C-alpha cells in the first residue's frame, strides 16, 4: 500500500513539473521578450476541518506579497496533495481536500 501511495505521489510530482514546463513554453511563445516568475508554495498539512494551518498561511501571505510586487509577470502554484501517513480531510460532499486546493482557495 505504501508503494502504491509513493507511486501516486511521484505521478503527482510529474504532473506539476509538466504544468510548469507547459507554462514556460507557452509563455515564451506568447511573450518572447518578457520574463515570468513562478512562485511555488509547498504544502504544510491541513487542519482536521480542511483548512491550511497558520504556518502555511504565512507562506501564502508572503507569496501574495511577492506576486503583487514583482516587476515580472508572475504565476503562483500551490503544491501538495496530502501526506502518506494520514488521510486527507473530507469536504461536505465526502471528497478529499488536497492541500493545494485549500491553499489556492485561501489565495482567492
PDB file of N, CA and C in Angstrom:
ATOM      1  N   UNK A   1       0.822  -1.190   0.000  1.00  0.00           N
ATOM      2  CA  UNK A   1       0.000   0.000   0.000  1.00  0.00           C
ATOM      3  C   UNK A   1       0.874   1.264   0.000  1.00  0.00           C
ATOM      4  N   UNK A   2       1.936   1.291   0.801  1.00  0.00           N
ATOM      5  CA  UNK A   2       2.826   2.448   0.807  1.00  0.00           C
ATOM      6  C   UNK A   2       3.500   2.644  -0.541  1.00  0.00           C
ATOM      7  N   UNK A   3       3.824   1.534  -1.201  1.00  0.00           N
ATOM      8  CA  UNK A   3       4.443   1.605  -2.522  1.00  0.00           C
ATOM      9  C   UNK A   3       3.489   2.252  -3.524  1.00  0.00           C
ATOM     10  N   UNK A   4       2.210   1.898  -3.429  1.00  0.00           N
ATOM     11  CA  UNK A   4       1.208   2.482  -4.323  1.00  0.00           C
ATOM     12  C   UNK A   4       1.036   3.979  -4.035  1.00  0.00           C
ATOM     13  N   UNK A   5       1.047   4.361  -2.778  1.00  0.00           N
ATOM     14  CA  UNK A   5       0.919   5.771  -2.407  1.00  0.00           C
ATOM     15  C   UNK A   5       2.122   6.560  -2.922  1.00  0.00           C
ATOM     16  N   UNK A   6       3.324   6.008  -2.768  1.00  0.00           N
ATOM     17  CA  UNK A   6       4.514   6.682  -3.278  1.00  0.00           C
ATOM     18  C   UNK A   6       4.462   6.826  -4.798  1.00  0.00           C
ATOM     19  N   UNK A   7       3.931   5.822  -5.463  1.00  0.00           N
ATOM     20  CA  UNK A   7       3.791   5.879  -6.918  1.00  0.00           C
ATOM     21  C   UNK A   7       2.839   7.007  -7.309  1.00  0.00           C
ATOM     22  N   UNK A   8       1.745   7.148  -6.592  1.00  0.00           N
ATOM     23  CA  UNK A   8       0.781   8.226  -6.855  1.00  0.00           C
ATOM     24  C   UNK A   8       1.436   9.583  -6.615  1.00  0.00           C
ATOM     25  N   UNK A   9       2.175   9.716  -5.529  1.00  0.00           N
ATOM     26  CA  UNK A   9       2.861  10.976  -5.219  1.00  0.00           C
ATOM     27  C   UNK A   9       3.879  11.308  -6.307  1.00  0.00           C
ATOM     28  N   UNK A  10       4.580  10.301  -6.803  1.00  0.00           N
ATOM     29  CA  UNK A  10       5.554  10.508  -7.866  1.00  0.00           C
ATOM     30  C   UNK A  10       4.861  11.036  -9.116  1.00  0.00           C
ATOM     31  N   UNK A  11       3.727  10.438  -9.478  1.00  0.00           N
ATOM     32  CA  UNK A  11       2.997  10.903 -10.655  1.00  0.00           C
ATOM     33  C   UNK A  11       2.428  12.302 -10.443  1.00  0.00           C
ATOM     34  N   UNK A  12       2.021  12.631  -9.219  1.00  0.00           N
ATOM     35  CA  UNK A  12       1.575  13.996  -8.919  1.00  0.00           C
ATOM     36  C   UNK A  12       2.708  14.989  -9.152  1.00  0.00           C
ATOM     37  N   UNK A  13       3.910  14.629  -8.723  1.00  0.00           N
ATOM     38  CA  UNK A  13       5.069  15.497  -8.932  1.00  0.00           C
ATOM     39  C   UNK A  13       5.352  15.666 -10.422  1.00  0.00           C
ATOM     40  N   UNK A  14       5.264  14.581 -11.174  1.00  0.00           N
ATOM     41  CA  UNK A  14       5.463  14.664 -12.619  1.00  0.00           C
ATOM     42  C   UNK A  14       4.424  15.582 -13.270  1.00  0.00           C
ATOM     43  N   UNK A  15       3.179  15.512 -12.806  1.00  0.00           N
ATOM     44  CA  UNK A  15       2.134  16.386 -13.334  1.00  0.00           C
ATOM     45  C   UNK A  15       2.469  17.851 -13.069  1.00  0.00           C
ATOM     46  N   UNK A  16       2.946  18.149 -11.877  1.00  0.00           N
ATOM     47  CA  UNK A  16       3.312  19.522 -11.524  1.00  0.00           C
ATOM     48  C   UNK A  16       4.444  20.012 -12.425  1.00  0.00           C
ATOM     49  N   UNK A  17       5.450  19.180 -12.604  1.00  0.00           N
ATOM     50  CA  UNK A  17       6.569  19.558 -13.460  1.00  0.00           C
ATOM     51  C   UNK A  17       6.124  19.763 -14.904  1.00  0.00           C
ATOM     52  N   UNK A  18       5.201  18.940 -15.369  1.00  0.00           N
ATOM     53  CA  UNK A  18       4.672  19.100 -16.721  1.00  0.00           C
ATOM     54  C   UNK A  18       3.922  20.423 -16.859  1.00  0.00           C
ATOM     55  N   UNK A  19       3.123  20.763 -15.861  1.00  0.00           N
ATOM     56  CA  UNK A  19       2.401  22.040 -15.883  1.00  0.00           C
ATOM     57  C   UNK A  19       3.381  23.198 -15.926  1.00  0.00           C
ATOM     58  N   UNK A  20       4.421  23.145 -15.110  1.00  0.00           N
ATOM     59  CA  UNK A  20       5.429  24.209 -15.121  1.00  0.00           C
ATOM     60  C   UNK A  20       6.100  24.318 -16.487  1.00  0.00           C
ATOM     61  N   UNK A  21       6.411  23.192 -17.078  1.00  0.00           N
ATOM     62  CA  UNK A  21       7.047  23.183 -18.389  1.00  0.00           C
ATOM     63  C   UNK A  21       6.120  23.786 -19.441  1.00  0.00           C
ATOM     64  N   UNK A  22       4.841  23.406 -19.409  1.00  0.00           N
ATOM     65  CA  UNK A  22       3.869  23.938 -20.369  1.00  0.00           C
ATOM     66  C   UNK A  22       3.713  25.440 -20.197  1.00  0.00           C
ATOM     67  N   UNK A  23       3.613  25.902 -18.952  1.00  0.00           N
ATOM     68  CA  UNK A  23       3.516  27.351 -18.694  1.00  0.00           C
ATOM     69  C   UNK A  23       4.723  28.064 -19.282  1.00  0.00           C
ATOM     70  N   UNK A  24       5.899  27.518 -19.064  1.00  0.00           N
ATOM     71  CA  UNK A  24       7.126  28.135 -19.560  1.00  0.00           C
ATOM     72  C   UNK A  24       7.141  28.194 -21.084  1.00  0.00           C
ATOM     73  N   UNK A  25       6.786  27.117 -21.736  1.00  0.00           N
ATOM     74  CA  UNK A  25       6.794  27.074 -23.199  1.00  0.00           C
ATOM     75  C   UNK A  25       5.778  28.052 -23.779  1.00  0.00           C
ATOM     76  N   UNK A  26       4.532  27.989 -23.299  1.00  0.00           N
ATOM     77  CA  UNK A  26       3.512  28.887 -23.833  1.00  0.00           C
ATOM     78  C   UNK A  26       3.831  30.341 -23.530  1.00  0.00           C
ATOM     79  N   UNK A  27       4.375  30.580 -22.368  1.00  0.00           N
ATOM     80  CA  UNK A  27       4.736  31.941 -22.011  1.00  0.00           C
ATOM     81  C   UNK A  27       5.824  32.468 -22.944  1.00  0.00           C
ATOM     82  N   UNK A  28       6.790  31.632 -23.255  1.00  0.00           N
ATOM     83  CA  UNK A  28       7.868  32.043 -24.155  1.00  0.00           C
ATOM     84  C   UNK A  28       7.329  32.306 -25.562  1.00  0.00           C
ATOM     85  N   UNK A  29       6.387  31.475 -25.998  1.00  0.00           N
ATOM     86  CA  UNK A  29       5.803  31.650 -27.332  1.00  0.00           C
ATOM     87  C   UNK A  29       4.959  32.929 -27.387  1.00  0.00           C
ATOM     88  N   UNK A  30       4.124  33.136 -26.363  1.00  0.00           N
ATOM     89  CA  UNK A  30       3.227  34.298 -26.374  1.00  0.00           C
ATOM     90  C   UNK A  30       3.934  35.608 -26.047  1.00  0.00           C
ATOM     91  N   UNK A  31       4.918  35.558 -25.168  1.00  0.00           N
ATOM     92  CA  UNK A  31       5.613  36.758 -24.718  1.00  0.00           C
ATOM     93  C   UNK A  31       7.121  36.532 -24.766  1.00  0.00           C
ATOM     94  N   UNK A  32       7.704  36.486 -25.956  1.00  0.00           N
ATOM     95  CA  UNK A  32       9.126  36.144 -26.050  1.00  0.00           C
ATOM     96  C   UNK A  32      10.067  37.152 -25.396  1.00  0.00           C
ATOM     97  N   UNK A  33       9.639  38.375 -25.195  1.00  0.00           N
ATOM     98  CA  UNK A  33      10.511  39.404 -24.612  1.00  0.00           C
ATOM     99  C   UNK A  33      10.213  39.688 -23.144  1.00  0.00           C
ATOM    100  N   UNK A  34       9.380  38.892 -22.536  1.00  0.00           N
ATOM    101  CA  UNK A  34       9.024  39.107 -21.130  1.00  0.00           C
ATOM    102  C   UNK A  34       9.376  37.883 -20.299  1.00  0.00           C
ATOM    103  N   UNK A  35       9.766  38.111 -19.085  1.00  0.00           N
ATOM    104  CA  UNK A  35      10.078  37.019 -18.165  1.00  0.00           C
ATOM    105  C   UNK A  35       8.872  36.711 -17.289  1.00  0.00           C
ATOM    106  N   UNK A  36       8.771  35.473 -16.884  1.00  0.00           N
ATOM    107  CA  UNK A  36       7.727  35.065 -15.952  1.00  0.00           C
ATOM    108  C   UNK A  36       8.384  34.531 -14.693  1.00  0.00           C
ATOM    109  N   UNK A  37       7.886  34.967 -13.572  1.00  0.00           N
ATOM    110  CA  UNK A  37       8.352  34.480 -12.282  1.00  0.00           C
ATOM    111  C   UNK A  37       7.325  33.480 -11.768  1.00  0.00           C
ATOM    112  N   UNK A  38       7.767  32.276 -11.446  1.00  0.00           N
ATOM    113  CA  UNK A  38       6.872  31.261 -10.896  1.00  0.00           C
ATOM    114  C   UNK A  38       7.112  31.178  -9.401  1.00  0.00           C
ATOM    115  N   UNK A  39       6.039  31.292  -8.636  1.00  0.00           N
ATOM    116  CA  UNK A  39       6.118  31.199  -7.181  1.00  0.00           C
ATOM    117  C   UNK A  39       5.519  29.860  -6.778  1.00  0.00           C
ATOM    118  N   UNK A  40       6.351  28.966  -6.256  1.00  0.00           N
ATOM    119  CA  UNK A  40       5.892  27.656  -5.794  1.00  0.00           C
ATOM    120  C   UNK A  40       5.694  27.712  -4.286  1.00  0.00           C
ATOM    121  N   UNK A  41       4.522  27.269  -3.836  1.00  0.00           N
ATOM    122  CA  UNK A  41       4.232  27.270  -2.407  1.00  0.00           C
ATOM    123  C   UNK A  41       4.077  25.826  -1.945  1.00  0.00           C
ATOM    124  N   UNK A  42       5.031  25.315  -1.169  1.00  0.00           N
ATOM    125  CA  UNK A  42       4.903  23.938  -0.677  1.00  0.00           C
ATOM    126  C   UNK A  42       3.761  23.819   0.325  1.00  0.00           C
ATOM    127  N   UNK A  43       3.170  22.641   0.353  1.00  0.00           N
ATOM    128  CA  UNK A  43       2.102  22.395   1.317  1.00  0.00           C
ATOM    129  C   UNK A  43       2.651  22.318   2.729  1.00  0.00           C
ATOM    130  N   UNK A  44       1.754  22.397   3.674  1.00  0.00           N
ATOM    131  CA  UNK A  44       2.161  22.331   5.068  1.00  0.00           C
ATOM    132  C   UNK A  44       1.166  21.590   5.925  1.00  0.00           C
ATOM    133  N   UNK A  45       0.385  20.722   5.291  1.00  0.00           N
ATOM    134  CA  UNK A  45      -0.622  19.982   6.036  1.00  0.00           C
ATOM    135  C   UNK A  45      -1.955  20.705   6.033  1.00  0.00           C
ATOM    136  N   UNK A  46      -2.938  20.050   6.615  1.00  0.00           N
ATOM    137  CA  UNK A  46      -4.275  20.628   6.751  1.00  0.00           C
ATOM    138  C   UNK A  46      -4.781  20.383   8.162  1.00  0.00           C
ATOM    139  N   UNK A  47      -5.645  21.253   8.617  1.00  0.00           N
ATOM    140  CA  UNK A  47      -6.299  21.024   9.905  1.00  0.00           C
ATOM    141  C   UNK A  47      -7.382  19.965   9.710  1.00  0.00           C
ATOM    142  N   UNK A  48      -7.976  19.514  10.780  1.00  0.00           N
ATOM    143  CA  UNK A  48      -8.998  18.474  10.678  1.00  0.00           C
ATOM    144  C   UNK A  48     -10.211  18.916   9.875  1.00  0.00           C
ATOM    145  N   UNK A  49     -10.459  20.234   9.857  1.00  0.00           N
ATOM    146  CA  UNK A  49     -11.600  20.733   9.078  1.00  0.00           C
ATOM    147  C   UNK A  49     -11.219  21.132   7.651  1.00  0.00           C
ATOM    148  N   UNK A  50      -9.998  20.788   7.214  1.00  0.00           N
ATOM    149  CA  UNK A  50      -9.593  21.011   5.836  1.00  0.00           C
ATOM    150  C   UNK A  50      -9.050  22.390   5.529  1.00  0.00           C
ATOM    151  N   UNK A  51      -8.674  23.129   6.543  1.00  0.00           N
ATOM    152  CA  UNK A  51      -8.094  24.466   6.357  1.00  0.00           C
ATOM    153  C   UNK A  51      -6.577  24.378   6.423  1.00  0.00           C
ATOM    154  N   UNK A  52      -5.914  25.389   5.848  1.00  0.00           N
ATOM    155  CA  UNK A  52      -4.452  25.413   5.929  1.00  0.00           C
ATOM    156  C   UNK A  52      -4.040  25.931   7.307  1.00  0.00           C
ATOM    157  N   UNK A  53      -2.989  25.374   7.899  1.00  0.00           N
ATOM    158  CA  UNK A  53      -2.538  25.820   9.216  1.00  0.00           C
ATOM    159  C   UNK A  53      -1.840  27.182   9.130  1.00  0.00           C
ATOM    160  N   UNK A  54      -1.600  27.745  10.290  1.00  0.00           N
ATOM    161  CA  UNK A  54      -1.040  29.097  10.387  1.00  0.00           C
ATOM    162  C   UNK A  54       0.274  29.245   9.634  1.00  0.00           C
ATOM    163  N   UNK A  55       1.189  28.274   9.775  1.00  0.00           N
ATOM    164  CA  UNK A  55       2.488  28.413   9.107  1.00  0.00           C
ATOM    165  C   UNK A  55       2.344  28.422   7.588  1.00  0.00           C
ATOM    166  N   UNK A  56       1.344  27.736   7.075  1.00  0.00           N
ATOM    167  CA  UNK A  56       1.096  27.774   5.631  1.00  0.00           C
ATOM    168  C   UNK A  56       0.446  29.089   5.235  1.00  0.00           C
ATOM    169  N   UNK A  57      -0.402  29.620   6.093  1.00  0.00           N
ATOM    170  CA  UNK A  57      -0.992  30.941   5.824  1.00  0.00           C
ATOM    171  C   UNK A  57       0.095  32.012   5.690  1.00  0.00           C
ATOM    172  N   UNK A  58       1.150  31.884   6.500  1.00  0.00           N
ATOM    173  CA  UNK A  58       2.259  32.837   6.394  1.00  0.00           C
ATOM    174  C   UNK A  58       2.947  32.713   5.036  1.00  0.00           C
ATOM    175  N   UNK A  59       3.128  31.482   4.558  1.00  0.00           N
ATOM    176  CA  UNK A  59       3.715  31.271   3.226  1.00  0.00           C
ATOM    177  C   UNK A  59       2.843  31.895   2.147  1.00  0.00           C
ATOM    178  N   UNK A  60       1.531  31.679   2.267  1.00  0.00           N
ATOM    179  CA  UNK A  60       0.602  32.219   1.271  1.00  0.00           C
ATOM    180  C   UNK A  60       0.613  33.743   1.276  1.00  0.00           C
ATOM    181  N   UNK A  61       0.672  34.312   2.465  1.00  0.00           N
ATOM    182  CA  UNK A  61       0.714  35.779   2.577  1.00  0.00           C
ATOM    183  C   UNK A  61       1.973  36.327   1.899  1.00  0.00           C
ATOM    184  N   UNK A  62       3.103  35.689   2.132  1.00  0.00           N
ATOM    185  CA  UNK A  62       4.367  36.119   1.518  1.00  0.00           C
ATOM    186  C   UNK A  62       4.317  35.947   0.001  1.00  0.00           C
ATOM    187  N   UNK A  63       3.754  34.837  -0.461  1.00  0.00           N
ATOM    188  CA  UNK A  63       3.636  34.605  -1.906  1.00  0.00           C
ATOM    189  C   UNK A  63       2.764  35.674  -2.554  1.00  0.00           C
ATOM    190  N   UNK A  64       1.671  36.037  -1.906  1.00  0.00           N
ATOM    191  CA  UNK A  64       0.788  37.087  -2.425  1.00  0.00           C
ATOM    192  C   UNK A  64       1.513  38.423  -2.460  1.00  0.00           C
ATOM    193  N   UNK A  65       2.288  38.695  -1.432  1.00  0.00           N
ATOM    194  CA  UNK A  65       3.081  39.928  -1.382  1.00  0.00           C
ATOM    195  C   UNK A  65       4.085  39.966  -2.539  1.00  0.00           C
ATOM    196  N   UNK A  66       4.776  38.862  -2.759  1.00  0.00           N
ATOM    197  CA  UNK A  66       5.725  38.785  -3.873  1.00  0.00           C
ATOM    198  C   UNK A  66       5.009  38.945  -5.212  1.00  0.00           C
ATOM    199  N   UNK A  67       3.881  38.279  -5.347  1.00  0.00           N
ATOM    200  CA  UNK A  67       3.099  38.349  -6.576  1.00  0.00           C
ATOM    201  C   UNK A  67       2.701  39.795  -6.890  1.00  0.00           C
ATOM    202  N   UNK A  68       2.251  40.502  -5.871  1.00  0.00           N
ATOM    203  CA  UNK A  68       1.806  41.888  -6.061  1.00  0.00           C
ATOM    204  C   UNK A  68       2.955  42.839  -6.371  1.00  0.00           C
ATOM    205  N   UNK A  69       4.165  42.502  -5.925  1.00  0.00           N
ATOM    206  CA  UNK A  69       5.287  43.440  -6.045  1.00  0.00           C
ATOM    207  C   UNK A  69       6.337  43.064  -7.079  1.00  0.00           C
ATOM    208  N   UNK A  70       6.203  41.918  -7.727  1.00  0.00           N
ATOM    209  CA  UNK A  70       7.190  41.540  -8.735  1.00  0.00           C
ATOM    210  C   UNK A  70       7.106  42.461  -9.939  1.00  0.00           C
ATOM    211  N   UNK A  71       8.253  42.770 -10.475  1.00  0.00           N
ATOM    212  CA  UNK A  71       8.311  43.541 -11.713  1.00  0.00           C
ATOM    213  C   UNK A  71       7.857  42.673 -12.887  1.00  0.00           C
ATOM    214  N   UNK A  72       8.188  41.377 -12.825  1.00  0.00           N
ATOM    215  CA  UNK A  72       7.833  40.456 -13.886  1.00  0.00           C
ATOM    216  C   UNK A  72       6.443  39.887 -13.656  1.00  0.00           C
ATOM    217  N   UNK A  73       5.857  39.421 -14.734  1.00  0.00           N
ATOM    218  CA  UNK A  73       4.597  38.708 -14.652  1.00  0.00           C
ATOM    219  C   UNK A  73       4.811  37.464 -13.793  1.00  0.00           C
ATOM    220  N   UNK A  74       3.865  37.137 -12.940  1.00  0.00           N
ATOM    221  CA  UNK A  74       4.051  36.022 -12.007  1.00  0.00           C
ATOM    222  C   UNK A  74       2.919  35.014 -12.090  1.00  0.00           C
ATOM    223  N   UNK A  75       3.243  33.777 -11.735  1.00  0.00           N
ATOM    224  CA  UNK A  75       2.277  32.688 -11.628  1.00  0.00           C
ATOM    225  C   UNK A  75       2.494  32.044 -10.269  1.00  0.00           C
ATOM    226  N   UNK A  76       1.417  31.830  -9.526  1.00  0.00           N
ATOM    227  CA  UNK A  76       1.511  31.153  -8.226  1.00  0.00           C
ATOM    228  C   UNK A  76       1.000  29.729  -8.404  1.00  0.00           C
ATOM    229  N   UNK A  77       1.781  28.760  -7.933  1.00  0.00           N
ATOM    230  CA  UNK A  77       1.369  27.357  -7.969  1.00  0.00           C
ATOM    231  C   UNK A  77       1.462  26.799  -6.556  1.00  0.00           C
ATOM    232  N   UNK A  78       0.316  26.356  -6.048  1.00  0.00           N
ATOM    233  CA  UNK A  78       0.294  25.722  -4.727  1.00  0.00           C
ATOM    234  C   UNK A  78       0.536  24.228  -4.921  1.00  0.00           C
ATOM    235  N   UNK A  79       1.267  23.637  -4.000  1.00  0.00           N
ATOM    236  CA  UNK A  79       1.683  22.243  -4.135  1.00  0.00           C
ATOM    237  C   UNK A  79       1.130  21.374  -3.015  1.00  0.00           C
ATOM    238  N   UNK A  80       1.166  20.088  -3.229  1.00  0.00           N
ATOM    239  CA  UNK A  80       0.899  19.016  -2.272  1.00  0.00           C
ATOM    240  C   UNK A  80      -0.552  18.542  -2.321  1.00  0.00           C
ATOM    241  N   UNK A  81      -0.649  17.247  -2.450  1.00  0.00           N
ATOM    242  CA  UNK A  81      -1.962  16.611  -2.436  1.00  0.00           C
ATOM    243  C   UNK A  81      -2.316  16.088  -1.064  1.00  0.00           C
ATOM    244  N   UNK A  82      -1.330  15.978  -0.215  1.00  0.00           N
ATOM    245  CA  UNK A  82      -1.560  15.445   1.126  1.00  0.00           C
ATOM    246  C   UNK A  82      -0.329  14.721   1.617  1.00  0.00           C
ATOM    247  N   UNK A  83      -0.522  13.911   2.606  1.00  0.00           N
ATOM    248  CA  UNK A  83       0.577  13.175   3.206  1.00  0.00           C
ATOM    249  C   UNK A  83       0.260  11.683   3.172  1.00  0.00           C
ATOM    250  N   UNK A  84       1.286  10.868   3.256  1.00  0.00           N
ATOM    251  CA  UNK A  84       1.058   9.421   3.212  1.00  0.00           C
ATOM    252  C   UNK A  84       0.741   8.829   4.580  1.00  0.00           C
ATOM    253  N   UNK A  85       0.967   9.586   5.657  1.00  0.00           N
ATOM    254  CA  UNK A  85       0.766   8.988   6.979  1.00  0.00           C
ATOM    255  C   UNK A  85      -0.618   9.227   7.574  1.00  0.00           C
ATOM    256  N   UNK A  86      -1.477   9.996   6.875  1.00  0.00           N
ATOM    257  CA  UNK A  86      -2.864  10.133   7.329  1.00  0.00           C
ATOM    258  C   UNK A  86      -3.722  10.556   6.135  1.00  0.00           C
ATOM    259  N   UNK A  87      -4.994  10.174   6.148  1.00  0.00           N
ATOM    260  CA  UNK A  87      -5.859  10.537   5.019  1.00  0.00           C
ATOM    261  C   UNK A  87      -6.192  12.033   5.034  1.00  0.00           C
ATOM    262  N   UNK A  88      -6.492  12.562   3.855  1.00  0.00           N
ATOM    263  CA  UNK A  88      -6.903  13.961   3.761  1.00  0.00           C
ATOM    264  C   UNK A  88      -8.278  14.148   4.393  1.00  0.00           C
ATOM    265  N   UNK A  89      -8.545  15.337   4.944  1.00  0.00           N
ATOM    266  CA  UNK A  89      -9.899  15.618   5.431  1.00  0.00           C
ATOM    267  C   UNK A  89     -10.882  15.595   4.258  1.00  0.00           C
ATOM    268  N   UNK A  90     -12.144  15.404   4.555  1.00  0.00           N
ATOM    269  CA  UNK A  90     -13.173  15.354   3.521  1.00  0.00           C
ATOM    270  C   UNK A  90     -14.012  16.627   3.536  1.00  0.00           C
ATOM    271  N   UNK A  91     -14.456  17.034   2.340  1.00  0.00           N
ATOM    272  CA  UNK A  91     -15.334  18.199   2.273  1.00  0.00           C
ATOM    273  C   UNK A  91     -16.760  17.778   2.620  1.00  0.00           C
ATOM    274  N   UNK A  92     -17.712  18.707   2.518  1.00  0.00           N
ATOM    275  CA  UNK A  92     -19.085  18.406   2.917  1.00  0.00           C
ATOM    276  C   UNK A  92     -19.782  17.400   1.996  1.00  0.00           C
ATOM    277  N   UNK A  93     -19.181  17.131   0.838  1.00  0.00           N
ATOM    278  CA  UNK A  93     -19.742  16.133  -0.081  1.00  0.00           C
ATOM    279  C   UNK A  93     -19.003  14.798   0.001  1.00  0.00           C
ATOM    280  N   UNK A  94     -18.008  14.707   0.907  1.00  0.00           N
ATOM    281  CA  UNK A  94     -17.285  13.458   1.105  1.00  0.00           C
ATOM    282  C   UNK A  94     -16.056  13.277   0.245  1.00  0.00           C
ATOM    283  N   UNK A  95     -15.637  14.334  -0.466  1.00  0.00           N
ATOM    284  CA  UNK A  95     -14.445  14.254  -1.308  1.00  0.00           C
ATOM    285  C   UNK A  95     -13.216  14.726  -0.540  1.00  0.00           C
ATOM    286  N   UNK A  96     -12.056  14.110  -0.791  1.00  0.00           N
ATOM    287  CA  UNK A  96     -10.832  14.530  -0.100  1.00  0.00           C
ATOM    288  C   UNK A  96     -10.433  15.956  -0.495  1.00  0.00           C
ATOM    289  N   UNK A  97      -9.934  16.698   0.470  1.00  0.00           N
ATOM    290  CA  UNK A  97      -9.457  18.059   0.237  1.00  0.00           C
ATOM    291  C   UNK A  97      -7.940  17.999   0.117  1.00  0.00           C
ATOM    292  N   UNK A  98      -7.406  18.462  -0.997  1.00  0.00           N
ATOM    293  CA  UNK A  98      -5.944  18.478  -1.154  1.00  0.00           C
ATOM    294  C   UNK A  98      -5.396  19.769  -0.550  1.00  0.00           C
ATOM    295  N   UNK A  99      -4.156  19.709  -0.131  1.00  0.00           N
ATOM    296  CA  UNK A  99      -3.507  20.899   0.430  1.00  0.00           C
ATOM    297  C   UNK A  99      -3.429  21.999  -0.617  1.00  0.00           C
ATOM    298  N   UNK A 100      -3.140  21.625  -1.853  1.00  0.00           N
ATOM    299  CA  UNK A 100      -3.021  22.622  -2.925  1.00  0.00           C
ATOM    300  C   UNK A 100      -4.336  23.353  -3.146  1.00  0.00           C
ATOM    301  N   UNK A 101      -5.444  22.619  -3.127  1.00  0.00           N
ATOM    302  CA  UNK A 101      -6.749  23.237  -3.327  1.00  0.00           C
ATOM    303  C   UNK A 101      -7.087  24.173  -2.174  1.00  0.00           C
ATOM    304  N   UNK A 102      -6.851  23.721  -0.941  1.00  0.00           N
ATOM    305  CA  UNK A 102      -7.141  24.556   0.220  1.00  0.00           C
ATOM    306  C   UNK A 102      -6.309  25.834   0.204  1.00  0.00           C
ATOM    307  N   UNK A 103      -5.031  25.710  -0.178  1.00  0.00           N
ATOM    308  CA  UNK A 103      -4.147  26.878  -0.247  1.00  0.00           C
ATOM    309  C   UNK A 103      -4.589  27.836  -1.352  1.00  0.00           C
ATOM    310  N   UNK A 104      -4.963  27.294  -2.508  1.00  0.00           N
ATOM    311  CA  UNK A 104      -5.433  28.136  -3.605  1.00  0.00           C
ATOM    312  C   UNK A 104      -6.696  28.903  -3.214  1.00  0.00           C
ATOM    313  N   UNK A 105      -7.584  28.246  -2.499  1.00  0.00           N
ATOM    314  CA  UNK A 105      -8.800  28.926  -2.036  1.00  0.00           C
ATOM    315  C   UNK A 105      -8.477  30.065  -1.084  1.00  0.00           C
ATOM    316  N   UNK A 106      -7.454  29.879  -0.249  1.00  0.00           N
ATOM    317  CA  UNK A 106      -7.037  30.962   0.651  1.00  0.00           C
ATOM    318  C   UNK A 106      -6.496  32.156  -0.130  1.00  0.00           C
ATOM    319  N   UNK A 107      -5.821  31.889  -1.230  1.00  0.00           N
ATOM    320  CA  UNK A 107      -5.268  32.979  -2.041  1.00  0.00           C
ATOM    321  C   UNK A 107      -6.357  33.764  -2.760  1.00  0.00           C
ATOM    322  N   UNK A 108      -7.423  33.077  -3.126  1.00  0.00           N
ATOM    323  CA  UNK A 108      -8.514  33.743  -3.845  1.00  0.00           C
ATOM    324  C   UNK A 108      -9.314  34.533  -2.862  1.00  0.00           C
TER     325      UNK A 108
END
